[in-house]
Amino acid sequence: MSQGESGRRSTPEPGGAQGPTLGELGEDGILRVVFAAFRDEEAAGGRVLVGPGDDTALLATGGAVLATTDTVVAGRDWRDDWSTGRDVGAKVVAQNLADLAAMGGAGTGLLVTLVAPGHTPAAWVEDLTAGIAAAARAARVPVIGGDLSSTEGPVMVSVTALGELTVARPVLRSGARPGHVLAVAGPVGRSAAGLELLRAGWDGTTRRDLVDYHRAPTPDLAAGPAAAAAGASAMIDVSDGLVRDAGRLARASAVLIDLDADAVGAHAAALTPELPEDVALDCVLRGGEEHEMLATFPDGALGALTGWMVIGRVREAGAQGEAPAPGVRYRGEPLAGGGWDHFGG
Amino acid sequence: MSQGESGRRSTPEPGGAQGPTLGELGEDGILRVVFAAFRDEEAAGGRVLVGPGDDTALLATGGAVLATTDTVVAGRDWRDDWSTGRDVGAKVVAQNLADLAAMGGAGTGLLVTLVAPGHTPAAWVEDLTAGIAAAARAARVPVIGGDLSSTEGPVMVSVTALGELTVARPVLRSGARPGHVLAVAGPVGRSAAGLELLRAGWDGTTRRDLVDYHRAPTPDLAAGPAAAAAGASAMIDVSDGLVRDAGRLARASAVLIDLDADAVGAHAAALTPELPEDVALDCVLRGGEEHEMLATFPDGALGALTGWMVIGRVREAGAQGEAPAPGVRYRGEPLAGGGWDHFGG
């Protein structure tokens, strides 16, 4: 869902002459708008036994259901002067579906919760729901329910994604073994690089791809099931930064992951010269909201896949309490933490 | 989970000398506290194939999964001077499980999202998670995942409940037919009455049952599956008020529902003399957050159940566009709307 400048419009201001607010529409009026956007029988594929409008949804499943939830908050996860409601909707759907993909799964249903102040323009919510509906339709996942509430604080959108495995067993974070390779299914650092450009007062001409990816990431969701089918041993999506997410694989698997400095450098080089080299490197190592798949593979398994790039190797960590501890190394040095912490801890 | 005054403690104040805040603990520190509270293998009953800590949860299911989500916001859905974190946790779990029960279902897993400012005392969050964990354990439903985010605004807790039907088919809102009776599985108006007492400066001595029910409602969740098994034709839980929720049944079923004035009066009488008669009546007709089951039954079906009270009768509505329109009547007059609207519309 690449979004050109022509498709972008300024965020309606509270109190502006741009149509009614949520407070003016009232709950039933808002729900009419929202239900209309999500009424998409086509995507349902017969799985939705009960859709929005009753006490709960009822979704046909196989023997097991995947479930994940992710929330975005205005001012933290987006800025209204940089992202439209449509961008926000696309982003929150993508990050939820990426979690399903990182298990080797695909979506079967979404629940959408909006908590917003009464002065929020109804047009913004229409835009948000259009973005959610478009991203859901592109992934062939129906919106099956949700909730609506009000707040004095910033707008918040929470999505729960349900899904099913496309393979017999989920790909967990804990299956990486010494000798496996670490690979990514797409470029890393684009979202953080786009954010850096916006922060630097982006003039709208260069590297729109990065800015668009920051606003509404479009990770390769099919890469997750493909990696699972090819025998990926561990998988996660890059949501909080390469170092932090690779570190999660390393600790869950009790292994050491050596990042390949040349490969990291190649990802960073794709972000220059629009960004200084040190900033580009930081975007690759610590940039979150990327949502591309990051997985480990036994020797040879990667050969069956296209589009994946090796970015590290799995090594043996020390026995319990001995060095080297499970984690991520870059140029021979342990890289701790980094990436996004909601509470700055 | 009746909560005595002895079990109540004052809400820790931001900046008080009552231990660390979320900002001081950091995301990983908070998650350690939260995961510890939700680590309850006992409740899982072998259904949780993957629990918290990976990209998604994986839950064993039969052929279909029920899914619903409900969110509470500080200052809207609770006041910190009237409710503890534990109350809030119990309440948000109860209202989600009530939605499952109103389909004839029972919970199989919960996803819990917390969005809170950094100055929130960690002790409040521990209290919240204890309330969620206790309510989940009482209902034998495991917490299988969730999300954590920060905001500059008020605390918000969002729960998604997954469940399974206990009967072959869900009880929808649309099955009420002329001649059926409308019945409730418990007293109506308690939560609103408790709120009225708190607003009037409750002295802590009278009608603790009402105040406790407002803080942490304990609807009879088993009544939903029992009603479904007995042949209930339509069902909902009283979340936004008797008139509003009965109205939803009436409109979904295209029927008229006549409330029984004597039965309504009996429910109101249970709230006097602590509340004036007119306030008590309003609590019964329009009080939300009650979460007891409200269902319609064909003639005779109610005989198999205990604890249910008839509170109305289903009549034929006019043909399309003709009077009487589908809705709720009380003393022969149509009662429109009423109950809670998040946006005051």
XYZ file of C-alpha atoms in Angstrom:
690
model
C 0.000 0.000 0.000
C 2.466 2.598 -1.191
C 0.982 6.000 -0.561
C 1.860 8.906 -2.837
C 1.729 12.528 -1.785
C -1.351 12.940 -3.938
C -3.170 10.464 -1.705
C -2.118 12.252 1.461
C -4.210 14.926 3.100
C -3.713 17.089 6.100
C -5.091 15.752 9.355
C -8.390 17.428 10.139
C -7.950 19.649 13.173
C -10.264 19.355 16.160
C -12.806 22.135 15.948
C -12.004 22.790 12.309
C -14.703 23.185 9.678
C -14.042 19.685 8.431
C -17.175 17.825 9.408
C -18.456 16.307 12.624
C -16.435 15.019 15.578
C -16.963 11.661 17.254
C -18.758 13.439 20.079
C -21.197 14.940 17.573
C -21.834 11.614 15.808
C -22.350 9.584 18.985
C -21.497 5.932 19.477
C -24.177 4.498 17.181
C -23.288 6.927 14.415
C -19.609 6.034 14.657
C -20.378 2.322 14.611
C -22.412 2.737 11.434
C -19.381 4.281 9.729
C -17.046 1.606 11.058
C -19.274 -1.373 10.271
C -19.761 -0.111 6.728
C -15.999 -0.067 6.157
C -15.556 -3.561 7.534
C -18.480 -5.194 5.759
C -16.430 -7.265 3.383
C -17.896 -10.700 2.839
C -15.344 -11.432 0.137
C -12.402 -11.630 2.544
C -14.241 -13.879 4.953
C -14.063 -16.987 2.807
C -16.869 -18.635 4.756
C -14.922 -18.766 8.019
C -16.897 -16.069 9.788
C -19.870 -17.864 11.348
C -20.879 -14.758 13.347
C -19.423 -11.359 12.424
C -19.563 -7.905 14.034
C -22.776 -6.882 15.765
C -23.509 -9.679 18.232
C -21.956 -10.276 21.674
C -18.922 -12.016 20.166
C -17.678 -13.173 16.812
C -17.566 -16.867 15.932
C -14.818 -17.997 13.606
C -14.367 -21.470 12.098
C -10.913 -22.850 12.857
C -8.822 -25.941 12.440
C -7.515 -27.587 15.571
C -5.700 -24.529 16.908
C -5.842 -20.757 16.737
C -2.954 -18.258 16.786
C -3.683 -15.083 18.767
C -1.712 -11.874 19.159
C -2.430 -8.237 19.982
C -0.631 -4.968 19.301
C -1.568 -1.412 20.144
C -0.556 1.985 18.772
C -0.888 5.295 20.599
C -0.938 8.791 19.072
C 2.214 10.748 19.804
C 4.139 7.541 20.599
C 3.608 5.358 17.570
C 2.660 8.027 15.077
C 2.478 11.799 14.671
C -0.632 13.276 13.129
C 1.419 15.744 11.107
C 3.421 12.896 9.552
C 0.886 10.080 9.204
C -2.736 9.949 8.056
C -5.403 7.843 9.727
C -5.075 5.514 6.750
C -1.344 5.072 7.456
C -2.062 4.285 11.105
C -4.650 1.672 10.151
C -2.314 0.014 7.670
C 0.530 0.004 10.202
C -1.342 -1.554 13.108
C -2.717 -4.302 10.863
C 0.731 -5.007 9.384
C 2.409 -5.334 12.750
C -0.221 -7.760 14.000
C -0.158 -9.894 10.861
C 3.662 -9.930 11.003
C 3.445 -11.607 14.419
C 1.273 -14.349 12.933
C 3.627 -14.733 9.962
C 6.598 -15.067 12.327
C 5.004 -18.239 13.746
C 4.475 -19.612 10.249
C 0.835 -18.540 10.275
C -1.667 -16.434 8.380
C -4.540 -14.303 9.612
C -8.133 -15.485 9.870
C -9.751 -12.593 11.737
C -9.103 -9.171 13.284
C -10.677 -7.435 16.275
C -10.239 -3.651 16.235
C -10.508 -1.370 19.279
C -10.550 2.412 19.008
C -10.232 4.625 22.075
C -10.460 8.296 21.125
C -11.417 11.667 22.590
C -14.792 13.125 21.615
C -13.171 15.977 19.699
C -11.566 13.557 17.226
C -12.805 14.363 13.711
C -15.056 11.610 12.379
C -13.190 12.002 9.068
C -9.983 10.822 10.747
C -11.738 7.697 11.997
C -13.173 7.042 8.530
C -9.652 7.333 7.185
C -8.328 4.982 9.871
C -10.980 2.362 9.170
C -10.329 2.648 5.430
C -6.655 1.913 6.102
C -7.486 -1.038 8.330
C -10.026 -2.384 5.835
C -7.623 -2.057 2.893
C -4.763 -3.783 4.720
C -7.126 -6.500 5.941
C -8.523 -7.027 2.459
C -5.033 -7.199 0.939
C -4.202 -9.970 3.405
C -7.642 -11.588 2.936
C -8.386 -11.342 6.660
C -11.861 -10.205 7.740
C -12.535 -7.759 10.584
C -14.791 -9.792 12.873
C -15.372 -7.470 15.809
C -14.015 -4.776 18.071
C -14.764 -2.144 20.656
C -15.148 1.608 20.852
C -14.428 3.774 23.861
C -13.627 7.360 24.727
C -10.772 9.005 26.588
C -9.470 12.413 27.572
C -6.055 11.276 26.355
C -4.523 10.543 22.974
C -6.134 8.294 20.351
C -5.262 4.616 20.716
C -5.888 1.791 18.279
C -5.564 -1.804 19.433
C -5.823 -4.808 17.141
C -6.062 -8.487 18.009
C -5.209 -10.827 15.164
C -6.335 -14.446 15.059
C -4.776 -16.883 12.646
C -3.890 -20.397 11.713
C -0.651 -22.209 11.108
C 0.218 -22.972 7.501
C 2.569 -25.734 8.667
C 2.209 -28.576 11.155
C 4.063 -26.866 13.983
C 4.715 -23.222 14.892
C 8.186 -21.763 14.407
C 9.150 -20.617 17.900
C 11.928 -18.276 19.018
C 13.696 -21.107 20.773
C 14.821 -23.376 17.930
C 18.078 -21.710 16.800
C 21.096 -24.038 17.079
C 24.839 -23.498 16.626
C 25.717 -23.696 12.938
C 22.392 -22.259 11.743
C 22.402 -19.036 9.708
C 20.405 -15.905 10.593
C 18.620 -14.292 7.654
C 16.140 -11.487 6.963
C 13.389 -11.524 4.346
C 13.806 -7.858 3.363
C 15.843 -4.714 3.893
C 16.294 -3.667 7.530
C 16.240 -0.102 8.857
C 13.785 1.448 6.426
C 11.183 2.500 8.977
C 13.728 4.118 11.291
C 15.411 5.775 8.302
C 12.088 7.201 7.151
C 11.515 8.555 10.639
C 14.976 10.163 10.628
C 14.184 11.859 7.326
C 10.884 13.179 8.692
C 12.628 14.428 11.831
C 15.169 16.229 9.679
C 12.349 18.089 7.899
C 11.953 15.832 4.860
C 11.350 17.939 1.740
C 9.133 15.351 0.061
C 11.472 14.640 -2.830
C 14.120 12.075 -1.817
C 13.621 8.517 -0.623
C 9.872 8.543 -0.464
C 10.169 4.751 -0.178
C 11.668 5.096 3.302
C 9.145 7.658 4.502
C 6.255 5.607 3.113
C 7.619 2.488 4.789
C 7.784 4.316 8.108
C 4.212 5.551 7.722
C 2.710 2.270 6.571
C 5.123 -0.664 6.534
C 4.500 -3.402 3.985
C 6.586 -6.355 5.186
C 6.593 -9.527 3.117
C 4.072 -11.492 5.185
C 4.223 -14.530 2.894
C 7.901 -14.910 3.830
C 6.921 -16.274 7.253
C 4.954 -19.298 6.047
C 7.527 -19.825 3.264
C 10.360 -19.901 5.815
C 8.373 -22.259 8.025
C 7.805 -24.622 5.097
C 11.517 -24.475 4.216
C 12.478 -25.544 7.728
C 13.270 -22.313 9.594
C 14.413 -23.242 13.113
C 13.443 -19.989 14.875
C 11.647 -16.857 13.726
C 10.536 -13.389 14.847
C 9.674 -10.200 13.007
C 11.845 -7.100 13.408
C 9.517 -4.997 15.518
C 11.879 -3.517 18.111
C 15.188 -3.507 16.224
C 17.539 -6.105 14.730
C 19.759 -6.348 17.802
C 16.888 -6.531 20.226
C 14.869 -9.052 18.226
C 17.883 -11.209 17.302
C 18.708 -11.061 21.010
C 15.279 -12.484 21.787
C 15.965 -15.415 19.451
C 19.413 -15.861 21.006
C 18.183 -15.883 24.600
C 15.133 -18.068 23.892
C 17.443 -20.531 22.086
C 20.344 -20.166 24.584
C 22.783 -19.416 21.761
C 25.065 -16.651 20.615
C 24.276 -14.828 17.379
C 27.162 -13.169 15.529
C 25.891 -10.480 13.197
C 27.749 -10.353 9.889
C 29.346 -6.890 9.720
C 29.494 -6.945 5.917
C 25.803 -7.793 5.605
C 24.845 -5.156 8.174
C 26.982 -2.694 6.271
C 25.213 -3.537 3.026
C 21.815 -2.848 4.624
C 23.149 0.448 5.979
C 24.657 1.414 2.622
C 21.159 1.245 1.122
C 20.190 4.151 3.405
C 23.086 6.462 2.450
C 23.870 9.094 1.348
C 20.483 10.512 2.355
C 21.408 9.593 5.941
C 24.912 9.924 7.447
C 26.722 6.575 7.704
C 26.545 6.351 11.500
C 22.825 7.122 11.513
C 22.195 4.568 8.756
C 24.075 1.906 10.740
C 22.045 2.713 13.836
C 18.809 2.412 11.821
C 19.840 -1.095 10.709
C 20.958 -2.279 14.141
C 18.342 -0.618 16.334
C 15.480 0.543 14.109
C 12.106 -0.938 15.000
C 8.730 -1.156 13.253
C 10.356 -2.924 10.328
C 8.273 -6.094 10.623
C 10.219 -8.091 8.041
C 10.808 -11.723 9.050
C 14.068 -12.587 10.850
C 14.763 -16.309 11.060
C 17.424 -18.939 11.589
C 17.866 -21.876 9.235
C 19.806 -25.131 9.338
C 22.553 -25.427 6.750
C 21.101 -25.585 3.246
C 17.458 -24.837 4.144
C 17.730 -21.268 2.908
C 18.503 -22.487 -0.614
C 14.828 -23.157 -1.274
C 13.858 -19.526 -0.601
C 14.233 -16.359 -2.623
C 14.590 -12.841 -1.273
C 16.241 -13.776 2.011
C 19.629 -12.303 2.969
C 22.038 -13.908 5.432
C 22.859 -11.423 8.194
C 24.472 -13.576 10.894
C 25.523 -16.970 12.238
C 24.420 -18.911 15.284
C 27.252 -19.965 17.648
C 27.426 -21.921 20.858
C 26.984 -19.847 23.994
C 28.867 -20.685 27.174
C 27.450 -23.241 29.567
C 25.077 -21.741 32.119
C 26.654 -18.667 33.683
C 29.816 -18.959 31.588
C 30.895 -16.583 28.844
C 29.885 -15.969 26.173
C 26.339 -15.453 27.458
C 23.416 -15.937 25.040
C 22.953 -12.737 23.071
C 24.071 -10.828 20.011
C 27.640 -9.961 18.980
C 28.709 -7.442 16.372
C 32.361 -7.113 15.370
C 33.222 -9.448 18.237
C 31.577 -7.287 20.915
C 28.327 -8.069 22.731
C 25.536 -5.647 21.807
C 23.094 -5.324 24.652
C 19.540 -4.058 24.504
C 19.032 -1.128 22.224
C 15.851 -0.710 20.265
C 12.618 0.635 21.544
C 11.469 0.465 25.182
C 8.020 1.955 25.722
C 9.004 3.045 29.185
C 12.576 4.050 28.431
C 13.904 1.457 30.911
C -14.693 -11.994 44.307
C -16.438 -9.942 46.955
C -13.966 -7.436 48.289
C -14.179 -6.239 51.867
C -12.885 -2.901 53.112
C -10.056 -4.736 54.815
C -8.846 -5.904 51.416
C -8.989 -2.392 50.003
C -6.063 -0.027 50.013
C -5.615 3.488 48.842
C -4.388 3.941 45.299
C -0.684 4.707 45.304
C -0.174 8.282 44.167
C 2.211 9.106 41.351
C 5.411 10.392 42.887
C 4.506 9.050 46.298
C 6.947 7.071 48.410
C 5.201 3.857 47.446
C 7.757 2.088 45.309
C 8.848 2.404 41.696
C 6.843 3.688 38.745
C 6.526 1.932 35.398
C 9.014 4.404 33.947
C 11.536 3.400 36.617
C 11.006 -0.352 36.072
C 11.207 -0.235 32.271
C 9.384 -2.513 29.874
C 11.303 -5.696 30.673
C 10.896 -5.152 34.401
C 7.157 -4.640 34.032
C 6.806 -7.727 31.870
C 8.563 -9.826 34.512
C 5.967 -8.738 37.068
C 3.093 -9.355 34.668
C 4.272 -12.737 33.392
C 4.778 -13.937 36.960
C 1.151 -13.142 37.801
C -0.166 -14.904 34.711
C 1.968 -18.034 34.952
C -0.812 -20.366 35.882
C -0.452 -23.762 34.255
C -3.375 -25.107 36.231
C -5.987 -23.026 34.436
C -4.657 -23.905 31.012
C -5.912 -27.482 31.015
C -3.523 -28.434 28.228
C -5.118 -26.115 25.670
C -2.293 -23.586 25.578
C 0.153 -24.941 22.996
C 2.208 -21.698 23.060
C 1.727 -19.210 25.894
C 3.014 -15.673 26.536
C 6.542 -14.829 25.399
C 6.659 -15.767 21.714
C 5.315 -13.799 18.731
C 1.793 -15.120 19.257
C -0.046 -17.564 21.450
C -1.321 -20.869 20.053
C -4.477 -22.275 21.554
C -6.055 -25.659 20.843
C -9.688 -25.291 19.765
C -12.604 -27.297 18.526
C -14.019 -26.375 15.151
C -14.754 -22.754 15.996
C -13.533 -19.986 18.291
C -15.555 -17.211 19.937
C -13.766 -13.854 20.075
C -14.666 -10.587 21.780
C -12.845 -7.546 23.126
C -13.674 -4.910 25.729
C -11.663 -1.969 26.982
C -11.776 0.143 30.142
C -10.323 3.639 30.529
C -9.408 5.421 33.762
C -11.772 8.250 34.583
C -14.460 6.813 32.265
C -14.882 3.246 33.447
C -13.453 3.593 36.916
C -12.221 6.218 39.379
C -8.965 5.549 41.184
C -10.388 6.881 44.436
C -13.263 4.384 44.273
C -11.692 1.294 42.699
C -8.403 -0.510 43.219
C -6.311 -1.954 40.412
C -7.594 -5.336 41.519
C -11.195 -4.192 41.040
C -10.391 -2.916 37.556
C -8.783 -6.214 36.609
C -11.727 -8.233 37.894
C -14.192 -5.973 36.092
C -12.592 -6.038 32.657
C -12.290 -9.841 32.777
C -15.926 -10.220 33.907
C -17.303 -8.053 31.135
C -15.375 -9.952 28.477
C -16.361 -13.372 29.811
C -19.984 -12.200 30.028
C -19.948 -11.605 26.268
C -18.819 -15.191 25.712
C -21.457 -16.497 28.126
C -24.154 -14.537 26.276
C -23.426 -16.613 23.157
C -23.645 -19.835 25.170
C -19.878 -20.055 25.434
C -17.054 -20.256 27.955
C -13.582 -18.746 27.900
C -10.471 -20.562 26.675
C -7.914 -17.730 26.669
C -7.397 -14.043 27.423
C -5.113 -11.441 25.827
C -4.440 -8.437 28.074
C -3.229 -5.026 26.872
C -2.112 -2.295 29.260
C -1.485 1.254 28.062
C -0.292 3.452 30.922
C 1.744 6.611 31.574
C 5.291 6.185 32.879
C 4.387 7.745 36.223
C 1.922 4.926 37.006
C 3.002 3.175 40.206
C 4.214 -0.356 39.518
C 2.243 -1.406 42.593
C -0.995 -0.410 40.860
C -0.111 -2.609 37.885
C 0.731 -5.511 40.191
C -2.665 -5.031 41.781
C -4.350 -4.925 38.367
C -2.648 -8.089 37.196
C -3.546 -9.826 40.463
C -7.201 -8.932 39.836
C -7.043 -10.170 36.261
C -5.248 -13.364 37.284
C -7.728 -14.098 40.093
C -10.770 -13.553 37.881
C -9.198 -15.611 35.107
C -8.353 -18.421 37.505
C -11.865 -18.407 38.973
C -13.239 -18.872 35.455
C -10.481 -21.387 34.584
C -9.329 -19.284 31.632
C -5.574 -18.801 31.076
C -3.960 -15.486 30.104
C -2.188 -16.400 26.859
C -0.685 -13.097 25.741
C -0.991 -9.346 25.572
C 0.729 -6.059 24.910
C 2.205 -3.191 26.873
C 2.441 0.404 25.730
C 2.799 3.881 27.153
C 0.732 7.034 26.843
C 0.578 10.591 28.130
C -3.109 10.021 28.791
C -5.122 7.958 31.263
C -4.495 4.260 31.957
C -6.352 1.905 29.630
C -6.811 -1.832 29.937
C -8.041 -3.835 26.967
C -8.892 -7.527 27.082
C -9.650 -9.918 24.242
C -11.410 -13.095 25.299
C -11.396 -16.256 23.209
C -13.806 -19.045 23.924
C -15.772 -22.024 22.759
C -19.440 -22.817 22.501
C -20.839 -25.214 25.090
C -23.765 -25.979 22.782
C -23.997 -26.835 19.090
C -25.007 -23.353 17.936
C -24.470 -19.863 19.354
C -27.417 -18.024 20.898
C -27.663 -14.848 18.795
C -29.514 -11.618 19.485
C -31.864 -12.267 16.602
C -33.852 -15.304 17.720
C -36.583 -13.727 19.898
C -40.120 -14.472 18.633
C -43.563 -13.226 19.645
C -44.803 -15.238 22.613
C -41.347 -15.784 24.105
C -40.606 -14.475 27.606
C -37.720 -12.148 28.496
C -35.823 -13.118 31.647
C -32.708 -12.093 33.580
C -30.348 -14.412 35.438
C -29.781 -12.050 38.371
C -30.769 -8.731 39.942
C -30.536 -5.712 37.633
C -29.318 -2.234 38.588
C -26.755 -3.167 41.222
C -23.745 -1.652 39.508
C -25.465 1.655 38.787
C -26.879 1.703 42.326
C -23.410 1.162 43.774
C -22.130 4.041 41.659
C -24.957 6.271 42.892
C -24.030 5.444 46.497
C -20.371 6.285 45.830
C -21.364 9.542 44.159
C -23.464 10.449 47.177
C -20.423 10.022 49.434
C -20.990 6.444 50.559
C -20.119 6.082 54.262
C -18.894 2.492 53.932
C -21.624 0.982 56.094
C -24.780 0.364 54.033
C -25.242 -1.832 51.005
C -21.635 -2.814 50.540
C -23.007 -5.462 48.158
C -23.998 -2.763 45.663
C -20.729 -0.847 45.904
C -18.703 -4.048 45.596
C -20.746 -5.097 42.583
C -20.047 -1.754 40.939
C -16.324 -2.057 41.620
C -15.960 -5.681 40.552
C -19.120 -7.245 39.116
C -19.571 -10.975 39.558
C -22.292 -11.940 37.076
C -23.428 -15.564 36.948
C -21.395 -16.610 33.910
C -22.645 -20.210 34.039
C -26.157 -18.897 33.413
C -25.298 -18.267 29.743
C -24.412 -21.845 28.818
C -27.291 -23.087 31.013
C -29.758 -20.880 29.156
C -28.336 -22.003 25.823
C -28.769 -25.641 26.804
C -32.349 -24.956 27.959
C -33.238 -23.487 24.571
C -32.888 -19.712 24.971
C -33.899 -18.083 21.686
C -31.867 -14.861 22.024
C -29.351 -13.644 24.585
C -27.180 -10.661 25.552
C -25.604 -9.517 28.794
C -26.733 -6.283 30.448
C -23.695 -4.143 29.725
C -25.278 -0.830 28.684
C -28.602 -0.949 30.537
C -31.757 -3.105 30.473
C -33.649 -0.876 28.037
C -30.719 -0.477 25.683
C -29.730 -4.137 25.697
C -33.310 -5.437 25.486
C -33.693 -2.959 22.635
C -30.778 -4.613 20.857
C -32.503 -7.995 21.150
C -35.768 -6.450 19.939
C -34.254 -4.753 16.895
C -32.052 -7.732 15.944
C -35.131 -9.978 16.204
C -37.555 -7.426 14.657
C -39.929 -7.762 17.603
C -41.410 -5.633 20.335
C -40.455 -6.304 23.944
C -42.902 -5.266 26.673
C -41.127 -4.907 29.984
C -43.167 -6.151 32.921
C -43.698 -3.151 35.205
C -44.224 -5.319 38.276
C -40.974 -7.225 37.691
C -39.052 -4.011 37.028
C -40.561 -2.585 40.202
C -39.426 -5.619 42.193
C -35.840 -5.165 40.989
C -36.025 -1.453 41.892
C -37.492 -2.201 45.315
C -34.357 -4.220 46.111
C -32.364 -0.958 45.830
C -34.535 1.114 48.210
C -34.627 2.728 50.702
C -30.902 3.400 50.362
C -31.705 5.020 47.006
C -34.801 7.149 46.286
C -37.473 5.261 44.310
C -37.011 7.209 41.097
C -33.232 6.729 41.175
C -33.654 3.023 41.898
C -36.020 2.666 38.930
C -33.563 4.461 36.686
C -30.766 2.136 37.849
C -32.861 -0.891 36.841
C -33.953 0.495 33.463
C -30.752 2.242 32.398
C -27.912 1.030 34.621
C -25.029 -0.570 32.722
C -22.057 -2.722 33.712
C -24.395 -5.271 35.206
C -23.303 -8.145 32.961
C -25.999 -10.586 34.091
C -27.514 -12.623 31.255
C -30.697 -11.308 29.593
C -32.407 -13.842 27.350
C -35.655 -14.771 25.675
C -37.164 -18.246 25.943
C -39.942 -20.109 24.188
C -42.892 -21.020 26.369
C -41.880 -23.569 28.995
C -38.129 -23.550 28.363
C -37.472 -21.439 31.444
C -38.893 -24.156 33.681
C -35.652 -26.126 33.479
C -33.626 -23.237 34.947
C -33.236 -21.844 38.433
C -32.416 -18.282 39.357
C -33.957 -16.641 36.310
C -36.664 -13.981 36.690
C -39.188 -13.096 33.993
C -38.983 -9.361 33.242
C -40.898 -9.010 29.964
C -42.740 -10.539 27.030
C -41.969 -10.604 23.340
C -44.749 -9.229 21.068
C -45.159 -8.835 17.370
C -43.852 -5.574 15.943
C -45.619 -3.837 13.064
C -44.815 -4.847 9.518
C -41.873 -2.935 8.081
C -42.307 0.776 8.712
C -45.599 0.282 10.584
C -46.189 0.836 14.280
C -45.275 -0.521 16.696
C -41.618 -0.414 15.583
C -39.212 -3.020 16.976
C -38.031 -1.838 20.389
C -38.835 -1.797 24.081
C -42.081 -0.685 25.748
C -42.613 0.062 29.403
C -46.096 0.799 30.742
C -47.296 0.895 27.158
C -44.860 3.619 26.073
C -41.835 3.117 23.832
C -38.574 3.635 25.722
C -35.873 4.799 23.365
C -32.138 4.658 23.894
C -30.996 5.449 27.371
C -28.057 3.719 28.939
C -24.451 4.516 28.353
C -23.058 6.122 25.195
C -19.277 6.578 25.252
C -19.577 9.690 23.139
C -22.769 11.030 24.685
C -24.555 10.839 21.302
